[in-house]
Amino acid sequence: MSKILVVADHKDGEVRKPTLELLSHTRGAGLSTDALLIGQNVKGLADTLAGHGAGTVYVADDASLQYFSADTYAAAVADAAAKAQATQIWISVSETGKALGPTVAGRMDAAFVGDAQGLEIEGDNVTVLRPAMATKVMQKVRFAKAGVKVITVRSGAFDVQPADAKPANVVALPAPNSNGRVVVKSLEQEESGEIDLGDANIVVSVGRGVKGPDGVELVRPLAKRLGAGFGASRAVVDSGWMPYNAQVGQTGRVVTPDVYFAIGVSGAIQHLAGMSGSKLIVAVNKDPDAPIFSVADYGIVGDLFKVVPLLIEEVGKVKK
Amino acid sequence: MNILVPVKSVIDVELNIRVRDGRVVEDGMNYVLNKWDENAVEAALVLKESQGGEVTVVTVGPDRSGEALRKTLAMGADKAVHVNDPATEGSDAHGFAKILAKVAARGAYDLIITGKQAQDTDMGGTGPLLAAMLDLPLVAGVIAIEPQGAGKLGIRRLGQFGTEVIELALPALITASDSLNEPRLASLRGIMQAKKKPMEVLKVADLGLSAGDVGSAGARIQVVEYLPPPARSAGKKFEGDEAETTAQVMNLLTNEAKIFA
Ligand SMILES: Cc1cc2nc3c(=O)[nH]c(=O)nc-3n(C[C@H](O)[C@H](O)[C@H](O)COP(=O)(O)OP(=O)(O)OC[C@H]3O[C@@H](n4cnc5c(N)ncnc54)[C@H](O)[C@@H]3O)c2cc1C
């Protein structure tokens, strides 16, 4: 019997969309699925997971789990997977998921595939479609041996379906032994904007072309008016003009919004790998040969210091 | 502090990559040291400079991978291990980690540093799998390292919700982000010295593994097909007076893409 365990991603007391996508998909396909919540004060989210189709919700809720650590979180996943007799473990892609997935696989002696963008599932026969080589190729990957499969899945692979009102069947897990090898002292939160990049329907990103913090502030109101997430290239983040978690690309966040605005971004492959899945791409760059134009649906060749104020004004007219 | 840095020779992804008949066309492709591994080597060298000890680099791969090792030796690594055995061909992250775990067990390393992912697979599996196999604590995607004495490192990791400030007990395994440092270029002197540094060449049998444990035979996952990425072609590009071009694009956003609807 195949059984999927979905490890829930949550923030500020809410289940995040990537998890709802995974549950919506397994429910729609009639795949037997449990879910796992790990963190502090997370019990309350169990009903949401049940409403989206989780049969049993395993909960590891403890002060020691406030911050992510691969060691302790993987122990909780292994515990839940054993109790659920899971044959597949699905984890959404994030800086947490990317470290957690292979750690879980290593501990459970399971197989691992990361960054699934599409899944073909027939029972426990799973084929994964995933990008590789800086998104210059796609790979079809299959599992060669029997055994538990750990898969990290990118957001946007599936749609979220509405929830039923269903109380969760909760199984509480003991807090994993923290052996004190990795101690997270604090979390420096540096929100780049009010809207999480991963949840945003529109993302506005700035590149080195904005030339400094003043340029960043010139563009920020555009993101605000559009109700957009506010991102950046690595050049901007490395210069300290925007926080690390604003970085879009291979080392930063992979985003797939409806509209992506690239302002003064050249379009290096490592940046493209983080945004080329956007539905519509708008680029502003003064260099007509900038690689970003090769993926842009609408491009403006011009000085962003002139274009952006005009865009803000125009957007203000259509968006109150 | 003795540090082991596993590195990989990868297809140069800056080049144009073509897919034919479900395979990547390797003809005329170039192989380079994985970028994130350069960050890992740099971090190891910086730690060695302040803490003393030795930096050992290791790779698993065919003859051409030797070049990646020589590059790291030229940067300043002390010695290299090259697991060069046709049996390793077709290894997945699991297979690589299995081999690397055996190599790690032959020395006494305080720290293992890998790149956060390899540019060919972009999977990021080998480092964490290796940590789990060796039962070492893992911190992935490290952006800063500060030695704290007493077998501890202060680490900053770019986490999902912000920068995690971490105290890590050694021995441990960390994976390097490209934001961690700016890898040094090898000097001419470094390149000359590298030629005299020890490079040990091993077969999997030397590590107590059999051919069936590694390579395609031992792989748990298999790439059955390569495909070109979804086509994304250039759209409409407007040049000229900014007031005009901006108005044109606003018009398209409103009436063609209907993003304000
Ligand atoms: C291993 C690795 C991982 C990486 N990961 C990432 C990643 O996750 N994300 C990422 O973004 N990068 C990443 N990079 C870096 C990447 O290769 C590029 O260096 C980076 O994306 C460049 O940022 P940029 O486009 O802002 O700057 P630049 O390449 O300097 O481009 C600036 C652009 O602004 C334009 N410009 C300048 N002035 C104006 C003006 N007045 N008006 C309009 N346009 C103007 C210029 O024409 C130019 O095209 C990575 C690199 C490596 C090696």
XYZ file of C-alpha atoms and ligand atoms in Angstrom:
634
model
C 0.000 0.000 0.000
C 1.379 3.350 -0.927
C 1.164 6.064 1.700
C 2.383 9.612 1.315
C 3.552 11.724 4.232
C 3.468 15.473 3.508
C 5.723 17.544 5.756
C 3.853 20.801 6.319
C 5.424 24.183 5.703
C 4.009 26.912 7.910
C 4.680 30.470 8.944
C 3.134 32.823 11.491
C 0.391 30.393 12.427
C -0.651 29.547 8.899
C -0.067 26.572 6.645
C 1.797 27.834 3.596
C 0.457 27.450 0.105
C 3.067 24.938 -1.152
C 1.788 22.429 1.415
C -1.833 22.993 0.436
C -0.814 22.364 -3.174
C 0.684 18.997 -2.270
C -2.307 17.931 -0.179
C -4.774 19.148 -2.805
C -3.017 17.042 -5.375
C -2.909 13.823 -3.371
C -6.552 14.288 -2.328
C -7.614 14.907 -5.929
C -5.729 11.833 -7.109
C -7.124 9.707 -4.279
C -3.714 8.947 -2.808
C -3.647 7.936 0.827
C -1.901 10.772 2.623
C -0.910 11.799 6.141
C 0.710 15.056 7.180
C 3.309 16.156 9.690
C 3.566 19.439 11.577
C 6.875 20.347 13.213
C 7.451 23.479 15.285
C 6.351 25.364 18.342
C 2.648 26.130 18.883
C 1.665 24.433 15.645
C -1.029 22.002 16.870
C -3.731 24.470 15.841
C -2.878 23.981 12.167
C -3.828 20.310 12.120
C -7.440 20.958 11.106
C -6.343 22.917 8.051
C -4.253 19.957 6.939
C -7.120 17.552 7.549
C -9.461 19.854 5.631
C -7.162 19.567 2.642
C -7.128 15.810 2.817
C -4.595 14.612 5.382
C -5.841 11.375 6.980
C -3.759 11.482 10.132
C -1.871 14.567 11.211
C 1.320 13.846 13.169
C 2.350 16.728 15.365
C 5.796 17.351 16.857
C 5.121 20.485 18.881
C 7.828 21.571 21.266
C 9.806 24.649 22.285
C 12.970 22.883 21.076
C 11.505 22.862 17.572
C 10.990 26.625 17.341
C 13.844 26.919 14.830
C 14.718 24.576 12.029
C 17.625 22.245 12.452
C 18.189 19.397 10.010
C 19.120 17.053 12.866
C 15.998 17.393 14.996
C 13.511 17.975 12.205
C 14.725 14.902 10.311
C 14.312 12.837 13.476
C 10.679 13.982 13.708
C 10.073 13.134 10.046
C 11.605 9.675 10.459
C 9.422 9.067 13.512
C 6.229 10.122 11.746
C 7.136 8.195 8.598
C 7.641 5.007 10.600
C 4.326 5.429 12.427
C 2.470 6.269 9.223
C 4.256 3.472 7.345
C 4.891 6.046 4.670
C 6.284 4.868 1.355
C 6.779 8.415 0.082
C 7.706 11.601 1.908
C 6.898 14.893 0.194
C 8.504 18.127 1.333
C 8.036 21.498 -0.333
C 11.156 23.229 -1.627
C 12.486 26.000 0.610
C 15.733 26.551 2.479
C 14.213 24.246 5.093
C 13.038 21.607 2.651
C 16.281 21.588 0.672
C 18.284 20.665 3.785
C 15.609 18.442 5.296
C 14.862 16.222 2.273
C 18.267 14.608 1.774
C 18.889 14.482 5.530
C 15.708 12.474 6.003
C 16.672 10.224 3.099
C 20.123 9.634 4.564
C 18.775 8.815 8.004
C 16.063 6.512 6.693
C 18.300 4.927 4.083
C 15.710 6.077 1.537
C 16.023 7.373 -2.031
C 16.037 11.123 -2.655
C 15.030 13.357 -5.546
C 15.031 17.135 -5.140
C 13.261 20.001 -6.884
C 10.392 18.146 -8.540
C 8.453 20.401 -10.838
C 6.085 17.691 -11.971
C 5.205 14.214 -10.703
C 3.708 11.244 -12.489
C 2.396 8.821 -9.911
C 1.005 5.339 -10.212
C 0.940 3.934 -6.714
C 4.554 3.895 -5.704
C 5.758 4.180 -9.270
C 6.864 7.775 -9.386
C 8.496 9.693 -12.202
C 9.811 13.135 -11.381
C 10.258 15.989 -13.825
C 12.861 18.443 -12.566
C 15.152 21.189 -13.852
C 18.936 20.738 -13.861
C 22.026 22.552 -15.142
C 20.745 25.980 -14.141
C 17.382 25.171 -15.740
C 19.016 24.734 -19.131
C 17.661 21.167 -19.258
C 14.829 19.188 -17.700
C 15.356 15.668 -16.371
C 12.904 12.815 -16.083
C 13.996 10.851 -13.055
C 12.701 7.531 -11.838
C 13.409 5.502 -8.763
C 15.549 2.468 -9.512
C 15.009 0.474 -6.329
C 12.175 -0.419 -4.002
C 12.058 1.463 -0.711
C 10.954 4.757 0.776
C 11.132 7.764 -1.547
C 11.835 11.276 -0.344
C 10.884 14.004 -2.800
C 11.127 17.775 -2.485
C 8.561 19.537 -4.664
C 8.626 23.084 -5.962
C 5.615 25.284 -5.434
C 3.417 25.807 -8.444
C 3.450 22.126 -9.421
C -0.227 21.762 -8.428
C -3.273 23.957 -7.744
C -4.834 24.485 -4.334
C -8.381 23.110 -4.009
C -10.898 24.363 -1.464
C -10.886 22.683 1.957
C -13.604 20.683 3.691
C -14.365 21.393 7.312
C -12.868 18.322 8.933
C -11.426 17.919 12.399
C -7.997 16.337 12.321
C -7.122 12.915 13.568
C -4.059 14.004 15.528
C -1.173 11.847 16.708
C 1.224 13.717 18.967
C 4.902 12.834 18.594
C 7.496 13.137 21.335
C 10.018 15.939 20.844
C 13.087 14.497 19.140
C 16.210 14.208 21.265
C 18.133 17.363 20.717
C 21.759 16.372 21.063
C 22.880 19.994 21.137
C 25.167 19.676 18.150
C 23.417 22.430 16.207
C 22.093 25.256 18.356
C 20.167 27.993 16.586
C 20.824 31.028 18.785
C 18.585 33.433 16.956
C 16.902 34.228 13.716
C 17.645 37.542 12.108
C 14.488 38.337 10.281
C 14.945 40.814 7.570
C 11.743 40.923 5.645
C 12.266 42.362 2.213
C 8.687 43.470 1.880
C 5.278 42.914 3.328
C 4.469 40.170 0.875
C 6.386 36.912 0.890
C 8.120 36.445 -2.455
C 6.893 32.883 -2.701
C 3.250 33.826 -2.191
C 3.205 36.914 -4.411
C 1.265 37.001 -7.687
C 3.509 39.788 -8.885
C 7.196 40.165 -8.102
C 9.290 43.262 -8.758
C 13.056 42.637 -8.634
C 15.914 45.090 -8.755
C 19.415 44.507 -10.091
C 22.719 46.308 -9.883
C 21.349 48.782 -12.397
C 19.583 50.608 -9.548
C 23.112 51.623 -8.463
C 22.508 51.841 -4.706
C 20.060 52.067 -1.809
C 18.492 55.211 -3.305
C 17.729 53.295 -6.466
C 16.142 50.518 -4.411
C 13.894 53.091 -2.742
C 13.003 54.498 -6.139
C 11.633 51.109 -7.219
C 10.056 50.011 -3.913
C 6.870 52.114 -4.403
C 6.288 50.279 -7.689
C 6.163 46.988 -5.797
C 3.899 48.574 -3.189
C 1.432 49.934 -5.720
C 1.301 46.611 -7.545
C 0.850 44.708 -4.291
C 3.956 42.819 -5.354
C 6.742 40.944 -3.570
C 10.034 42.832 -3.713
C 13.077 40.828 -4.810
C 16.637 41.386 -5.936
C 19.563 39.920 -7.838
C 22.603 38.634 -6.008
C 24.603 41.715 -6.986
C 22.127 43.845 -5.024
C 22.090 41.531 -2.023
C 25.879 41.172 -1.963
C 26.161 44.952 -1.984
C 23.996 45.071 1.113
C 21.256 47.155 -0.547
C 18.611 44.470 0.076
C 18.426 41.600 2.585
C 19.574 38.071 1.720
C 16.090 36.638 1.686
C 15.132 38.966 -1.155
C 17.494 37.161 -3.521
C 15.881 35.516 -6.507
C 17.794 32.787 -8.312
C 19.594 29.531 -7.820
C 21.001 30.489 -4.469
C 17.962 32.484 -3.512
C 14.299 31.908 -4.052
C 12.663 30.306 -7.049
C 9.555 32.288 -7.890
C 6.818 31.637 -10.431
C 4.505 34.655 -10.203
C 1.983 35.722 -12.823
C 4.121 38.764 -13.576
C 7.823 39.343 -12.898
C 9.371 42.789 -13.314
C 13.170 42.753 -13.713
C 14.482 46.286 -13.196
C 18.165 46.791 -13.989
C 18.820 43.033 -13.879
C 21.153 41.666 -16.574
C 19.667 38.167 -16.602
C 22.570 35.884 -15.632
C 21.687 32.177 -15.860
C 21.693 31.862 -12.073
C 19.095 34.614 -11.859
C 17.023 33.229 -14.744
C 16.944 29.841 -12.996
C 14.957 31.505 -10.225
C 12.359 33.330 -12.294
C 12.112 31.979 -15.829
C 9.020 30.010 -14.819
C 7.084 33.262 -14.331
C 4.023 33.531 -16.565
C 4.847 37.005 -17.859
C 8.213 38.743 -17.667
C 8.717 42.496 -18.001
C 12.270 43.828 -18.229
C 13.694 47.317 -17.985
C 17.353 47.596 -18.967
C 19.392 50.205 -20.774
C 21.432 47.589 -22.620
C 19.476 46.285 -25.633
C 21.632 43.125 -25.623
C 21.068 42.247 -21.961
C 20.240 38.510 -21.726
C 17.108 39.290 -19.708
C 15.457 40.429 -22.956
C 15.738 36.909 -24.360
C 13.146 35.738 -21.829
C 11.121 38.938 -21.442
C 7.628 39.165 -22.911
C 7.722 42.952 -22.722
C 10.997 44.792 -22.683
C 11.798 48.451 -22.276
C 15.264 49.437 -23.459
C 15.905 52.547 -21.441
C 17.075 54.243 -18.288
C 15.283 52.763 -15.313
C 15.613 56.066 -13.441
C 13.296 57.536 -16.063
C 11.092 54.487 -16.665
C 10.283 53.549 -13.069
C 8.735 56.889 -11.996
C 6.604 56.774 -15.143
C 5.520 53.197 -14.378
C 4.623 54.153 -10.801
C 2.536 57.034 -12.065
C 0.752 54.903 -14.667
C 0.115 52.037 -12.251
C -1.294 54.578 -9.790
C -3.901 55.487 -12.386
C -5.195 51.936 -12.847
C -4.661 50.706 -9.270
C -6.105 52.895 -6.565
C 41.591 21.911 12.165
C 41.613 19.139 9.573
C 39.109 19.688 6.832
C 37.858 17.457 4.031
C 36.372 19.107 0.957
C 34.603 16.847 -1.557
C 34.510 18.481 -4.983
C 32.979 17.638 -8.345
C 33.928 18.252 -11.924
C 30.770 19.365 -13.739
C 29.665 20.298 -17.210
C 30.148 24.055 -17.708
C 26.582 25.349 -17.465
C 27.604 28.785 -18.724
C 27.846 27.203 -22.177
C 24.954 26.483 -24.477
C 23.591 23.061 -23.547
C 21.812 20.990 -26.168
C 19.593 17.966 -25.765
C 19.289 15.341 -28.478
C 17.408 12.041 -28.320
C 16.817 12.409 -24.604
C 20.501 12.941 -23.827
C 22.676 15.971 -23.203
C 25.045 16.438 -26.119
C 28.423 16.148 -24.411
C 30.379 16.707 -27.593
C 32.423 19.869 -27.259
C 31.303 20.411 -23.668
C 33.743 21.725 -21.147
C 34.149 20.410 -17.619
C 34.917 22.744 -14.752
C 35.189 22.689 -10.982
C 31.692 23.123 -9.543
C 31.326 26.791 -8.564
C 29.940 26.111 -5.092
C 32.869 23.760 -4.437
C 35.193 26.718 -5.029
C 33.380 28.448 -2.170
C 33.842 25.325 -0.041
C 37.581 25.174 -0.774
C 37.984 28.882 -0.074
C 36.217 28.512 3.280
C 38.468 25.593 4.200
C 41.597 27.549 3.286
C 40.504 30.559 5.347
C 39.894 28.298 8.368
C 43.242 26.609 7.899
C 44.984 29.977 7.753
C 43.586 31.016 11.124
C 43.323 27.647 12.876
C 46.113 25.570 11.386
C 45.610 22.020 10.179
C 45.292 20.522 6.756
C 42.869 20.703 3.863
C 42.240 17.488 1.938
C 40.200 17.539 -1.258
C 38.508 14.517 -2.757
C 36.650 13.823 -5.952
C 34.918 10.853 -7.509
C 35.068 10.748 -11.277
C 37.020 9.880 -14.422
C 40.451 11.183 -15.470
C 39.161 14.633 -16.372
C 38.081 15.165 -12.732
C 41.763 15.243 -11.834
C 41.838 18.741 -13.264
C 39.296 19.945 -10.724
C 41.488 18.508 -7.964
C 44.596 20.193 -9.342
C 42.755 23.500 -9.363
C 41.926 23.166 -5.659
C 45.529 22.175 -4.887
C 46.680 25.262 -6.757
C 44.310 27.362 -4.646
C 46.102 25.997 -1.576
C 44.640 22.641 -0.543
C 47.312 20.330 0.875
C 46.519 16.968 -0.645
C 44.032 15.216 -2.847
C 42.247 11.914 -3.163
C 40.910 10.869 -6.558
C 38.475 7.974 -6.609
C 38.919 7.101 -10.263
C 37.068 3.922 -11.118
C 34.758 3.149 -14.053
C 32.477 1.411 -11.530
C 31.437 4.836 -10.191
C 29.968 5.926 -13.511
C 26.272 6.697 -13.218
C 26.438 7.245 -9.459
C 23.619 9.240 -7.897
C 24.037 11.432 -4.827
C 23.591 8.347 -2.685
C 26.444 6.559 -4.411
C 28.749 9.577 -4.179
C 27.933 10.007 -0.493
C 28.628 6.323 0.158
C 32.073 6.582 -1.424
C 32.844 9.882 0.287
C 31.819 8.440 3.648
C 34.449 5.730 3.215
C 37.069 8.317 2.288
C 36.099 10.452 5.296
C 36.444 7.445 7.582
C 40.097 7.017 6.564
C 41.065 10.331 8.179
C 40.168 12.280 11.287
C 38.382 15.364 10.041
C 36.984 18.086 12.258
C 34.950 19.503 9.443
C 33.662 18.484 6.025
C 32.666 21.270 3.642
C 30.818 20.617 0.379
C 29.270 23.049 -2.056
C 25.548 23.591 -1.515
C 24.792 21.797 -4.760
C 26.474 20.633 -7.961
C 25.803 22.676 -11.074
C 25.077 19.628 -13.226
C 22.282 18.042 -11.202
C 21.361 21.076 -9.052
C 20.082 18.520 -6.537
C 21.964 19.448 -3.347
C 21.774 15.890 -2.052
C 25.338 14.701 -1.611
C 26.356 16.917 1.332
C 23.303 16.232 3.531
C 23.312 12.509 2.628
C 26.984 12.304 3.583
C 26.305 14.046 6.899
C 23.501 11.613 7.672
C 25.612 8.583 6.738
C 28.429 9.763 9.020
C 25.976 10.867 11.707
C 27.414 14.367 11.601
C 25.379 17.484 12.335
C 24.554 19.407 9.145
C 24.190 23.066 8.366
C 23.351 23.660 4.700
C 23.712 26.903 2.762
C 26.266 28.583 5.014
C 26.944 32.290 4.438
C 29.423 33.015 7.270
C 31.815 31.035 9.488
C 33.487 32.238 12.657
C 35.760 29.946 14.700
C 34.828 30.039 18.359
C 37.439 27.758 19.896
C 36.624 24.703 22.002
C 35.536 22.663 19.001
C 32.801 25.076 17.986
C 32.015 27.224 14.995
C 29.725 30.211 14.820
C 27.737 29.797 11.622
C 25.252 31.873 9.715
C 22.899 30.124 7.403
C 20.444 31.620 4.987
C 17.299 29.960 6.283
C 13.747 29.961 5.056
C 12.639 32.776 7.337
C 15.821 34.778 7.755
C 19.448 34.366 8.712
C 19.884 31.610 11.293
C 22.645 32.335 13.800
C 24.009 28.963 14.799
C 26.511 27.461 17.202
C 27.828 24.262 15.687
C 29.745 21.585 17.559
C 32.526 19.820 15.639
C 32.918 17.411 13.988
C 30.279 18.558 11.529
C 29.406 18.969 7.876
C 28.465 22.268 6.286
C 27.548 23.153 2.720
C 28.787 26.414 1.220
C 26.607 29.067 -0.368
C 28.185 31.321 -2.993
C 27.541 34.249 -0.643
C 30.024 32.743 1.827
C 33.140 34.176 0.203
C 34.897 35.175 -2.993
C 37.060 32.197 -4.033
C 40.710 33.109 -4.611
C 42.382 32.626 -7.952
C 45.300 30.256 -8.021
C 48.623 32.072 -8.237
C 51.324 30.966 -10.657
C 53.302 29.789 -7.636
C 50.273 27.860 -6.407
C 49.925 26.168 -9.777
C 53.603 25.149 -9.717
C 53.379 23.874 -6.139
C 50.229 21.914 -6.875
C 52.203 19.629 -9.152
C 54.255 18.426 -6.182
C 51.359 17.902 -3.793
C 50.239 14.356 -3.008
C 47.387 12.974 -5.071
C 46.208 9.537 -4.062
C 44.269 7.556 -6.658
C 41.868 4.903 -5.388
C 39.486 2.292 -6.722
C 36.227 1.561 -4.923
C 37.644 -1.787 -3.814
C 40.372 0.118 -1.929
C 37.536 1.632 0.101
C 35.923 -1.685 0.883
C 33.085 -1.135 -1.575
C 32.045 -3.373 -4.411
C 31.051 -2.249 -7.881
C 27.411 -3.065 -7.153
C 27.311 -0.522 -4.290
C 28.077 2.413 -6.545
C 27.633 3.676 -10.099
C 24.470 2.909 -12.038
C 24.279 -0.517 -10.389
C 23.903 0.961 -6.923
C 21.974 4.083 -7.909
C 18.587 4.600 -6.300
C 17.523 7.120 -8.871
C 18.079 7.208 -12.574
C 17.717 9.946 -15.127
C 15.692 8.233 -17.838
C 15.480 11.187 -20.156
C 16.690 14.733 -20.671
C 14.366 17.256 -22.231
C 14.842 20.826 -23.378
C 13.367 23.327 -20.892
C 9.976 24.847 -21.663
C 10.530 27.230 -24.535
C 10.542 30.866 -23.593
C 11.015 33.182 -26.499
C 11.784 36.852 -26.519
C 8.674 38.980 -26.807
C 8.214 42.603 -27.666
C 11.069 44.997 -27.035
C 10.634 48.754 -27.149
C 13.423 51.242 -27.684
C 13.386 55.005 -27.764
C 11.944 57.763 -25.666
C 11.131 56.409 -22.200
C 7.789 58.197 -21.933
C 6.668 56.514 -25.132
C 8.051 53.041 -24.492
C 6.691 52.985 -20.948
C 3.244 53.969 -22.204
C 3.396 51.195 -24.813
C 4.239 48.556 -22.238
C 1.606 49.859 -19.797
C -0.904 49.564 -22.591
C 0.100 45.928 -23.212
C 0.016 45.108 -19.498
C -3.456 46.583 -19.235
C -5.063 45.446 -22.476
C -3.114 42.401 -23.684
C -1.881 40.720 -20.477
C -4.723 42.260 -18.456
C -2.741 42.194 -15.251
C -4.886 44.876 -13.656
C -8.198 43.168 -14.442
C 27.234 29.772 -8.060
C 26.521 31.055 -8.375
C 25.243 31.260 -7.881
C 24.574 32.451 -8.148
N 23.303 32.618 -7.684
C 22.628 33.741 -8.008
C 21.272 33.947 -7.592
O 20.682 33.141 -6.871
N 20.642 35.073 -7.972
C 21.252 36.042 -8.755
O 20.600 37.048 -9.074
N 22.523 35.888 -9.140
C 23.228 34.777 -8.780
N 24.528 34.648 -9.174
C 25.197 35.827 -9.764
C 24.924 36.028 -11.244
O 25.840 35.256 -11.980
C 25.072 37.526 -11.616
O 26.354 37.960 -11.232
C 24.055 38.435 -10.969
O 22.750 37.907 -11.133
C 24.122 39.805 -11.596
O 23.222 40.678 -10.958
P 22.632 41.923 -11.743
O 21.891 41.485 -12.939
O 21.899 42.752 -10.750
O 23.951 42.760 -12.078
P 24.684 43.010 -13.469
O 24.962 41.755 -14.173
O 25.791 43.936 -13.165
O 23.582 43.754 -14.324
C 23.138 45.059 -14.114
C 22.249 45.432 -15.282
O 21.687 46.714 -15.063
C 21.655 47.400 -16.294
N 21.644 48.846 -15.997
C 22.636 49.605 -15.465
N 22.227 50.863 -15.322
C 20.963 50.942 -15.759
C 19.998 51.986 -15.868
N 20.267 53.237 -15.478
N 18.788 51.682 -16.382
C 18.494 50.424 -16.783
N 19.354 49.386 -16.691
C 20.580 49.646 -16.190
C 22.878 46.953 -17.041
O 22.697 47.106 -18.445
C 22.980 45.489 -16.614
O 22.312 44.641 -17.536
C 25.211 33.465 -8.913
C 26.493 33.247 -9.407
C 27.147 32.063 -9.140
C 28.524 31.866 -9.704
